[in-house]
Coordinates of N, CA, C and O in Angstrom, one line a residue:
M1 N 6.4 -9.4 19.8 CA 6.8 -9.5 18.4 C 5.9 -8.7 17.5 O 6.3 -8.1 16.6
E2 N 4.6 -8.8 17.8 CA 3.6 -8.1 16.9 C 3.9 -6.6 16.8 O 3.9 -6.1 15.7
D3 N 4.1 -5.9 18.0 CA 4.4 -4.5 17.9 C 5.6 -4.2 17.1 O 5.7 -3.2 16.4
N4 N 6.7 -5.0 17.3 CA 7.9 -4.8 16.6 C 7.7 -5.0 15.1 O 8.2 -4.2 14.3
T5 N 6.9 -6.0 14.7 CA 6.6 -6.2 13.3 C 5.8 -5.0 12.7 O 6.1 -4.5 11.6
L6 N 4.9 -4.5 13.4 CA 4.1 -3.4 13.0 C 5.0 -2.1 12.9 O 4.9 -1.4 11.9
Q7 N 5.9 -1.9 13.8 CA 6.8 -0.8 13.7 C 7.7 -0.9 12.5 O 8.0 0.1 11.8
K8 N 8.2 -2.1 12.3 CA 9.1 -2.3 11.1 C 8.4 -2.1 9.8 O 9.0 -1.6 8.9
S9 N 7.1 -2.5 9.7 CA 6.4 -2.3 8.5 C 6.2 -0.8 8.3 O 6.3 -0.3 7.1
Q10 N 5.9 -0.1 9.3 CA 5.7 1.4 9.2 C 7.0 2.1 8.8 O 7.0 3.0 8.0
A11 N 8.1 1.6 9.4 CA 9.4 2.2 9.1 C 9.8 1.9 7.6 O 10.3 2.7 6.9
W12 N 9.4 0.7 7.1 CA 9.7 0.3 5.7 C 8.9 1.3 4.8 O 9.5 1.8 3.9
L13 N 7.6 1.5 5.1 CA 6.8 2.4 4.3 C 7.4 3.8 4.4 O 7.5 4.5 3.3
Q14 N 7.8 4.3 5.5 CA 8.4 5.7 5.6 C 9.7 5.8 4.8 O 9.9 6.8 4.2
D15 N 10.5 4.7 4.9 CA 11.8 4.7 4.1 C 11.5 4.8 2.6 O 12.2 5.5 1.8
L16 N 10.4 4.1 2.1 CA 10.0 4.2 0.7 C 9.5 5.6 0.4 O 9.9 6.2 -0.7
I17 N 8.7 6.2 1.2 CA 8.2 7.6 1.0 C 9.3 8.6 0.9 O 9.3 9.5 0.1
Q18 N 10.3 8.4 1.8 CA 11.4 9.4 1.9 C 12.5 9.1 0.9 O 13.5 9.9 0.8
G19 N 12.4 8.0 0.2 CA 13.4 7.7 -0.9 C 14.7 7.0 -0.3 O 15.7 6.9 -1.0
A20 N 14.7 6.6 1.0 CA 15.9 5.9 1.5 C 16.0 4.6 0.9 O 17.2 4.1 0.9
I21 N 15.0 3.9 0.5 CA 15.0 2.6 -0.2 C 14.1 2.7 -1.4 O 13.3 3.7 -1.5
G22 N 14.2 1.8 -2.3 CA 13.3 1.7 -3.4 C 14.0 2.3 -4.7 O 15.2 2.5 -4.7
H23 N 13.2 2.6 -5.7 CA 13.8 3.0 -7.0 C 13.4 4.4 -7.4 O 13.6 4.8 -8.5
G24 N 12.8 5.2 -6.5 CA 12.5 6.6 -6.8 C 11.0 6.7 -7.2 O 10.4 7.7 -7.0
L25 N 10.5 5.7 -8.0 CA 9.1 5.7 -8.4 C 8.2 5.8 -7.2 O 7.3 6.5 -7.2
E26 N 8.5 4.9 -6.2 CA 7.7 4.9 -5.0 C 7.7 6.2 -4.3 O 6.6 6.7 -3.8
T27 N 8.8 6.9 -4.3 CA 8.9 8.2 -3.6 C 8.0 9.2 -4.3 O 7.2 10.0 -3.6
R28 N 8.0 9.2 -5.6 CA 7.1 10.2 -6.3 C 5.6 9.8 -6.2 O 4.8 10.7 -6.0
V29 N 5.3 8.5 -6.2 CA 3.9 8.1 -6.1 C 3.3 8.2 -4.7 O 2.2 8.5 -4.5
L30 N 4.2 8.0 -3.7 CA 3.7 8.0 -2.3 C 3.9 9.3 -1.6 O 3.6 9.4 -0.4
E31 N 4.4 10.3 -2.3 CA 4.7 11.6 -1.6 C 3.5 12.2 -0.8 O 2.4 12.3 -1.4
G32 N 3.7 12.4 0.4 CA 2.6 12.9 1.3 C 1.7 11.9 2.0 O 0.8 12.3 2.7
L33 N 2.0 10.6 1.7 CA 1.1 9.6 2.3 C 1.4 9.6 3.9 O 2.5 9.7 4.3
R34 N 0.3 9.5 4.6 CA 0.3 9.4 6.1 C -0.4 8.3 6.6 O -1.6 8.1 6.2
I35 N 0.2 7.5 7.5 CA -0.5 6.4 8.1 C -1.3 7.0 9.3 O -0.8 7.7 10.1
I36 N -2.6 6.7 9.3 CA -3.4 7.2 10.4 C -3.9 6.1 11.4 O -4.2 6.4 12.5
Q37 N -3.8 4.9 10.9 CA -4.2 3.7 11.8 C -3.4 2.5 11.3 O -3.4 2.3 10.1
A38 N -2.8 1.8 12.2 CA -2.1 0.6 11.8 C -2.3 -0.5 12.9 O -2.1 -0.2 14.1
Q39 N -2.6 -1.7 12.4 CA -2.7 -2.8 13.3 C -2.1 -4.0 12.5 O -1.9 -3.9 11.3
K40 N -1.9 -5.1 13.2 CA -1.4 -6.3 12.5 C -2.4 -6.7 11.4 O -3.6 -6.9 11.7
G41 N -2.0 -6.6 10.2 CA -2.9 -7.0 9.1 C -3.8 -5.9 8.6 O -4.7 -6.2 7.8
F42 N -3.7 -4.7 9.1 CA -4.6 -3.6 8.7 C -3.8 -2.3 8.6 O -3.0 -2.0 9.6
M43 N -4.0 -1.5 7.6 CA -3.5 -0.1 7.5 C -4.5 0.8 7.0 O -5.3 0.5 6.1
R44 N -4.6 2.0 7.5 CA -5.4 3.1 7.0 C -4.5 4.3 6.8 O -3.8 4.7 7.7
C45 N -4.6 4.9 5.6 CA -3.7 6.0 5.3 C -4.5 7.1 4.7 O -5.6 6.9 4.0
N46 N -4.1 8.4 4.9 CA -4.6 9.5 4.3 C -3.6 9.9 3.2 O -2.4 9.8 3.4
F47 N -4.1 10.5 2.1 CA -3.2 10.8 1.0 C -3.8 12.0 0.2 O -5.0 12.0 0.0
I48 N -3.0 12.9 -0.1 CA -3.3 14.0 -1.1 C -2.6 13.7 -2.4 O -1.4 13.6 -2.4
V49 N -3.3 13.5 -3.4 CA -2.7 13.0 -4.7 C -1.7 14.1 -5.2 O -2.1 15.2 -5.4
P50 N -0.4 13.7 -5.3 CA 0.6 14.7 -5.7 C 0.7 14.9 -7.2 O 0.3 14.0 -8.0
S51 N 1.1 16.1 -7.6 CA 1.2 16.4 -9.0 C 2.1 15.5 -9.8 O 1.8 15.2 -11.0
P52 N 3.2 14.9 -9.2 CA 4.0 14.0 -10.1 C 3.3 12.7 -10.4 O 3.8 12.0 -11.3
A53 N 2.1 12.5 -9.8 CA 1.4 11.2 -10.1 C 0.2 11.5 -11.1 O -0.7 10.7 -11.1
S54 N 0.3 12.6 -11.8 CA -0.8 12.9 -12.7 C -0.6 12.4 -14.1 O 0.5 12.1 -14.6
D55 N -1.8 12.2 -14.8 CA -1.7 11.9 -16.2 C -1.9 13.2 -17.0 O -1.9 14.3 -16.4
A56 N -2.0 13.2 -18.3 CA -2.1 14.4 -19.2 C -3.3 15.2 -18.9 O -3.3 16.4 -19.2
D57 N -4.3 14.6 -18.3 CA -5.6 15.3 -18.1 C -5.7 15.9 -16.7 O -6.7 16.4 -16.3
G58 N -4.6 15.7 -15.9 CA -4.7 16.2 -14.5 C -5.3 15.2 -13.5 O -5.6 15.6 -12.4
N59 N -5.6 14.0 -14.0 CA -6.1 13.0 -13.1 C -5.0 12.2 -12.5 O -3.9 12.1 -13.0
W60 N -5.3 11.5 -11.4 CA -4.4 10.6 -10.8 C -4.1 9.4 -11.7 O -5.0 8.7 -12.1
H61 N -2.9 9.2 -12.1 CA -2.5 8.2 -13.1 C -2.8 6.8 -12.6 O -2.5 6.5 -11.5
V62 N -3.4 6.0 -13.5 CA -3.8 4.6 -13.0 C -2.5 3.8 -12.6 O -2.6 3.0 -11.8
G63 N -1.4 4.1 -13.3 CA -0.2 3.4 -12.9 C 0.3 3.8 -11.5 O 0.8 2.9 -10.7
A64 N 0.1 5.0 -11.2 CA 0.5 5.5 -9.8 C -0.5 4.9 -8.8 O 0.0 4.5 -7.7
I65 N -1.7 4.8 -9.1 CA -2.7 4.1 -8.2 C -2.3 2.6 -8.0 O -2.2 2.1 -6.9
A66 N -1.9 2.0 -9.1 CA -1.5 0.6 -9.0 C -0.2 0.4 -8.1 O -0.1 -0.5 -7.3
T67 N 0.7 1.3 -8.3 CA 1.9 1.3 -7.5 C 1.6 1.5 -6.0 O 2.1 0.7 -5.1
L68 N 0.7 2.4 -5.7 CA 0.3 2.7 -4.3 C -0.3 1.5 -3.7 O 0.0 1.0 -2.6
I69 N -1.3 0.8 -4.5 CA -2.0 -0.3 -4.0 C -1.0 -1.5 -3.7 O -1.1 -2.2 -2.7
D70 N 0.0 -1.7 -4.6 CA 1.0 -2.8 -4.5 C 1.8 -2.5 -3.2 O 2.0 -3.4 -2.4
V71 N 2.3 -1.3 -3.0 CA 3.1 -1.0 -1.9 C 2.4 -1.1 -0.6 O 2.8 -1.7 0.4
I72 N 1.2 -0.5 -0.5 CA 0.4 -0.6 0.7 C 0.0 -2.0 1.0 O 0.0 -2.4 2.2
G73 N -0.4 -2.8 0.0 CA -0.7 -4.2 0.2 C 0.5 -4.9 0.8 O 0.4 -5.7 1.7
A74 N 1.7 -4.7 0.2 CA 2.9 -5.4 0.7 C 3.2 -5.0 2.2 O 3.6 -5.9 3.0
V75 N 3.1 -3.8 2.5 CA 3.4 -3.3 3.9 C 2.4 -3.9 4.8 O 2.7 -4.3 5.9
T76 N 1.1 -4.0 4.4 CA 0.1 -4.6 5.3 C 0.4 -6.1 5.5 O 0.3 -6.6 6.6
V77 N 0.7 -6.8 4.5 CA 1.1 -8.2 4.6 C 2.3 -8.4 5.5 O 2.3 -9.2 6.3
Y78 N 3.3 -7.5 5.3 CA 4.5 -7.6 6.1 C 4.1 -7.4 7.6 O 4.7 -8.1 8.5
S79 N 3.2 -6.5 7.9 CA 2.8 -6.3 9.3 C 2.2 -7.5 9.9 O 2.2 -7.7 11.1
F80 N 1.6 -8.4 9.0 CA 0.9 -9.6 9.4 C 1.9 -10.8 9.5 O 1.9 -11.5 10.5
A81 N 2.7 -10.9 8.5 CA 3.5 -12.1 8.3 C 5.0 -11.9 8.7 O 5.7 -12.9 8.9
H82 N 5.4 -10.7 8.9 CA 6.8 -10.4 9.2 C 7.8 -11.1 8.3 O 8.8 -11.6 8.7
R83 N 7.5 -11.1 7.0 CA 8.4 -11.7 6.0 C 8.3 -10.8 4.7 O 7.3 -10.2 4.5
V84 N 9.4 -10.8 4.0 CA 9.4 -10.2 2.7 C 8.4 -10.9 1.8 O 8.3 -12.1 1.8
I85 N 7.7 -10.1 1.0 CA 6.6 -10.7 0.2 C 6.8 -10.4 -1.3 O 7.5 -9.4 -1.7
T86 N 6.2 -11.2 -2.1 CA 6.2 -11.0 -3.6 C 4.8 -11.1 -4.1 O 4.0 -12.0 -3.7
S87 N 4.3 -10.1 -4.9 CA 3.0 -10.2 -5.5 C 2.9 -11.3 -6.5 O 3.7 -11.4 -7.4
L88 N 2.0 -12.2 -6.3 CA 1.8 -13.3 -7.2 C 0.6 -13.1 -8.2 O 0.6 -13.4 -9.3
D89 N -0.5 -12.5 -7.6 CA -1.7 -12.2 -8.4 C -2.1 -10.9 -8.0 O -2.3 -10.6 -6.8
F90 N -2.4 -10.0 -8.9 CA -2.7 -8.6 -8.6 C -3.8 -8.1 -9.6 O -3.6 -8.1 -10.8
S91 N -4.9 -7.8 -9.0 CA -6.0 -7.3 -9.8 C -6.6 -6.0 -9.2 O -6.6 -5.9 -8.0
I92 N -6.9 -5.1 -10.1 CA -7.4 -3.8 -9.7 C -8.6 -3.5 -10.5 O -8.6 -3.7 -11.8
S93 N -9.6 -3.0 -9.9 CA -10.8 -2.5 -10.6 C -10.8 -1.0 -10.3 O -10.7 -0.5 -9.1
Y94 N -11.0 -0.2 -11.4 CA -11.0 1.3 -11.2 C -12.5 1.7 -11.4 O -13.1 1.3 -12.4
Y95 N -13.0 2.5 -10.4 CA -14.4 2.9 -10.4 C -14.6 4.4 -10.7 O -15.6 4.8 -11.1
S96 N -13.6 5.1 -10.4 CA -13.7 6.6 -10.6 C -12.3 7.2 -10.7 O -11.3 6.5 -10.6
T97 N -12.2 8.5 -11.0 CA -10.9 9.1 -11.1 C -10.8 10.1 -9.9 O -11.8 10.4 -9.2
A98 N -9.6 10.5 -9.7 CA -9.3 11.5 -8.7 C -8.4 12.6 -9.3 O -7.6 12.2 -10.1
K99 N -8.6 13.8 -8.9 CA -7.8 14.9 -9.5 C -6.5 15.1 -8.6 O -6.5 14.7 -7.4
I100 N -5.6 15.8 -9.1 CA -4.4 16.1 -8.3 C -4.8 17.1 -7.2 O -5.7 17.9 -7.3
Q101 N -4.2 16.9 -6.0 CA -4.5 17.6 -4.8 C -5.8 17.2 -4.1 O -6.3 17.8 -3.2
E102 N -6.4 16.1 -4.6 CA -7.6 15.6 -4.0 C -7.3 14.7 -2.8 O -6.3 14.0 -2.9
H103 N -8.1 14.7 -1.8 CA -7.8 13.9 -0.6 C -8.5 12.6 -0.8 O -9.7 12.5 -1.1
V104 N -7.7 11.5 -0.5 CA -8.2 10.1 -0.6 C -7.8 9.4 0.7 O -6.9 9.8 1.4
E105 N -8.5 8.3 1.0 CA -8.2 7.5 2.1 C -8.0 6.0 1.6 O -8.7 5.6 0.7
I106 N -7.0 5.4 2.1 CA -6.6 4.0 1.7 C -6.8 3.1 2.9 O -6.2 3.3 3.9
D107 N -7.5 2.0 2.7 CA -7.7 1.0 3.7 C -7.1 -0.3 3.1 O -7.5 -0.7 2.0
A108 N -6.3 -1.0 3.8 CA -5.8 -2.3 3.4 C -5.9 -3.3 4.5 O -5.6 -2.9 5.7
K109 N -6.4 -4.4 4.2 CA -6.6 -5.5 5.2 C -6.3 -6.8 4.7 O -6.6 -7.2 3.5
V110 N -5.7 -7.7 5.5 CA -5.4 -9.0 5.2 C -6.7 -9.8 5.2 O -7.5 -9.7 6.2
L111 N -7.1 -10.5 4.2 CA -8.3 -11.3 4.1 C -8.1 -12.7 4.4 O -8.9 -13.3 5.1
T112 N -7.0 -13.3 3.9 CA -6.8 -14.7 4.0 C -5.3 -15.0 4.2 O -4.5 -14.3 3.6
N113 N -5.0 -16.0 5.1 CA -3.6 -16.4 5.2 C -3.6 -17.9 5.1 O -4.3 -18.6 5.9
R114 N -2.8 -18.4 4.2 CA -2.7 -19.8 4.0 C -1.2 -20.2 4.0 O -0.6 -20.5 2.9
G115 N -0.6 -20.1 5.1 CA 0.8 -20.4 5.3 C 1.7 -19.3 4.7 O 1.7 -18.2 5.2
T116 N 2.4 -19.6 3.5 CA 3.2 -18.6 2.9 C 2.4 -17.7 1.9 O 3.0 -16.8 1.4
L117 N 1.1 -18.0 1.7 CA 0.3 -17.2 0.8 C -0.7 -16.4 1.6 O -1.3 -16.9 2.5
T118 N -0.7 -15.1 1.3 CA -1.6 -14.2 2.0 C -2.4 -13.3 1.0 O -1.8 -12.9 0.0
Q119 N -3.7 -13.2 1.2 CA -4.4 -12.3 0.4 C -4.7 -11.0 1.1 O -5.1 -11.0 2.3
V120 N -4.6 -9.9 0.4 CA -4.9 -8.6 1.0 C -5.8 -7.8 0.0 O -5.6 -7.9 -1.2
M121 N -6.6 -7.0 0.6 CA -7.5 -6.1 -0.2 C -7.2 -4.7 0.1 O -7.0 -4.3 1.3
V122 N -7.1 -3.8 -0.9 CA -6.7 -2.4 -0.7 C -7.8 -1.6 -1.4 O -8.1 -1.7 -2.6
E123 N -8.5 -0.8 -0.6 CA -9.6 0.1 -1.1 C -9.1 1.6 -1.1 O -8.5 2.0 -0.1
V124 N -9.3 2.3 -2.2 CA -9.0 3.7 -2.3 C -10.3 4.4 -2.5 O -11.0 4.2 -3.4
R125 N -10.6 5.3 -1.5 CA -11.8 6.1 -1.5 C -11.6 7.6 -1.4 O -10.7 8.0 -0.8
R126 N -12.5 8.3 -2.0 CA -12.5 9.7 -1.9 C -12.8 10.1 -0.5 O -13.8 9.5 0.1
K127 N -12.0 10.9 0.1 CA -12.2 11.2 1.6 C -13.5 11.9 1.9 O -14.1 11.6 2.9
G128 N -13.9 12.8 1.1 CA -15.2 13.5 1.5 C -16.4 12.7 1.5 O -17.2 12.8 2.4
N129 N -16.7 11.9 0.4 CA -17.9 11.2 0.3 C -17.8 9.7 0.4 O -18.8 9.0 0.3
G130 N -16.6 9.2 0.5 CA -16.3 7.7 0.5 C -16.5 7.0 -0.8 O -16.5 5.8 -0.8
E131 N -16.6 7.7 -1.9 CA -16.8 7.1 -3.2 C -15.6 6.2 -3.5 O -14.4 6.7 -3.3
L132 N -15.8 5.0 -4.0 CA -14.7 4.1 -4.3 C -14.1 4.5 -5.6 O -14.7 4.7 -6.6
I133 N -12.7 4.7 -5.5 CA -11.9 5.1 -6.7 C -11.3 3.8 -7.3 O -11.4 3.6 -8.5
A134 N -10.7 3.0 -6.5 CA -10.1 1.7 -6.9 C -10.1 0.7 -5.8 O -10.1 1.0 -4.7
L135 N -10.2 -0.6 -6.3 CA -10.1 -1.7 -5.4 C -9.1 -2.7 -5.9 O -9.2 -3.2 -7.0
G136 N -8.1 -3.0 -5.1 CA -7.1 -3.9 -5.5 C -7.1 -5.2 -4.6 O -7.3 -5.1 -3.4
K137 N -6.9 -6.3 -5.2 CA -6.8 -7.6 -4.5 C -5.5 -8.2 -4.9 O -5.2 -8.3 -6.1
L138 N -4.7 -8.6 -3.9 CA -3.4 -9.2 -4.2 C -3.3 -10.5 -3.4 O -3.6 -10.6 -2.2
W139 N -2.7 -11.5 -4.1 CA -2.2 -12.7 -3.4 C -0.7 -12.5 -3.3 O 0.0 -12.2 -4.3
M140 N -0.1 -12.6 -2.1 CA 1.3 -12.4 -2.0 C 1.9 -13.7 -1.3 O 1.3 -14.3 -0.5
A141 N 3.2 -13.9 -1.7 CA 3.9 -15.1 -1.1 C 5.0 -14.5 -0.2 O 5.7 -13.5 -0.6
S142 N 5.2 -15.1 0.9 CA 6.3 -14.6 1.8 C 7.4 -15.7 1.8 O 7.2 -16.8 1.6
N143 N 8.6 -15.2 2.0 CA 9.8 -16.1 2.2 C 10.3 -15.9 3.6 O 9.7 -15.2 4.4
K144 N 11.5 -16.4 3.9 CA 12.0 -16.4 5.2 C 12.9 -15.2 5.5 O 13.5 -15.1 6.6
L145 N 13.0 -14.3 4.6 CA 13.8 -13.1 4.8 C 13.1 -12.0 5.5 O 11.9 -11.8 5.3
A146 N 13.7 -11.2 6.3 CA 13.2 -10.0 6.8 C 13.6 -8.8 5.9 O 14.5 -9.0 5.1
V147 N 12.9 -7.7 6.0 CA 13.3 -6.6 5.2 C 14.7 -6.2 5.3 O 15.4 -5.9 4.3
S148 N 15.3 -6.2 6.5 CA 16.7 -5.8 6.6 C 17.7 -6.8 5.9 O 18.8 -6.4 5.7
E149 N 17.2 -8.0 5.5 CA 18.1 -9.0 4.8 C 18.0 -8.9 3.3 O 18.7 -9.6 2.7
M150 N 17.2 -8.0 2.8 CA 17.0 -8.0 1.3 C 18.2 -7.4 0.7 O 18.9 -6.5 1.2
S151 N 18.4 -7.8 -0.6 CA 19.5 -7.3 -1.3 C 19.3 -5.8 -1.7 O 18.2 -5.4 -1.9
K152 N 20.3 -5.1 -1.9 CA 20.2 -3.7 -2.3 C 20.3 -3.5 -3.8 O 20.4 -2.4 -4.3
L153 N 20.2 -4.6 -4.6 CA 20.3 -4.6 -6.0 C 19.2 -3.9 -6.6 O 18.1 -3.9 -6.3

């Protein structure tokens, strides 16, 4: 079951990146994201910040970073709990900026599981020197639905 859940979580992320599901925002924000390591409750991704995710100064928009952290956190929790999840508490600390076309690495790991509540931490770091760009912590609640059972609304 674990391998199947991990495969489903990766397929869910790929569908978001390719625009097969979601609202289009995710596709623009996640364009070019690559999973480089995945385990139950852990994801590591490489990412080159795409130009649609920029602010007026050519920096990676903080809203785009927040969307990426939310999506990667949700996919990581799904790989752990095999249930559809909802963000209940979401905090992000921004430590640095990143420019468009800059390489970053994203690590997400489940920290705590309390039944239907799961905490995940997502770190976004500059690939070259490991400088922390943003740190997100999310508490997520899972229900009994699988991704394939979600409404298309």
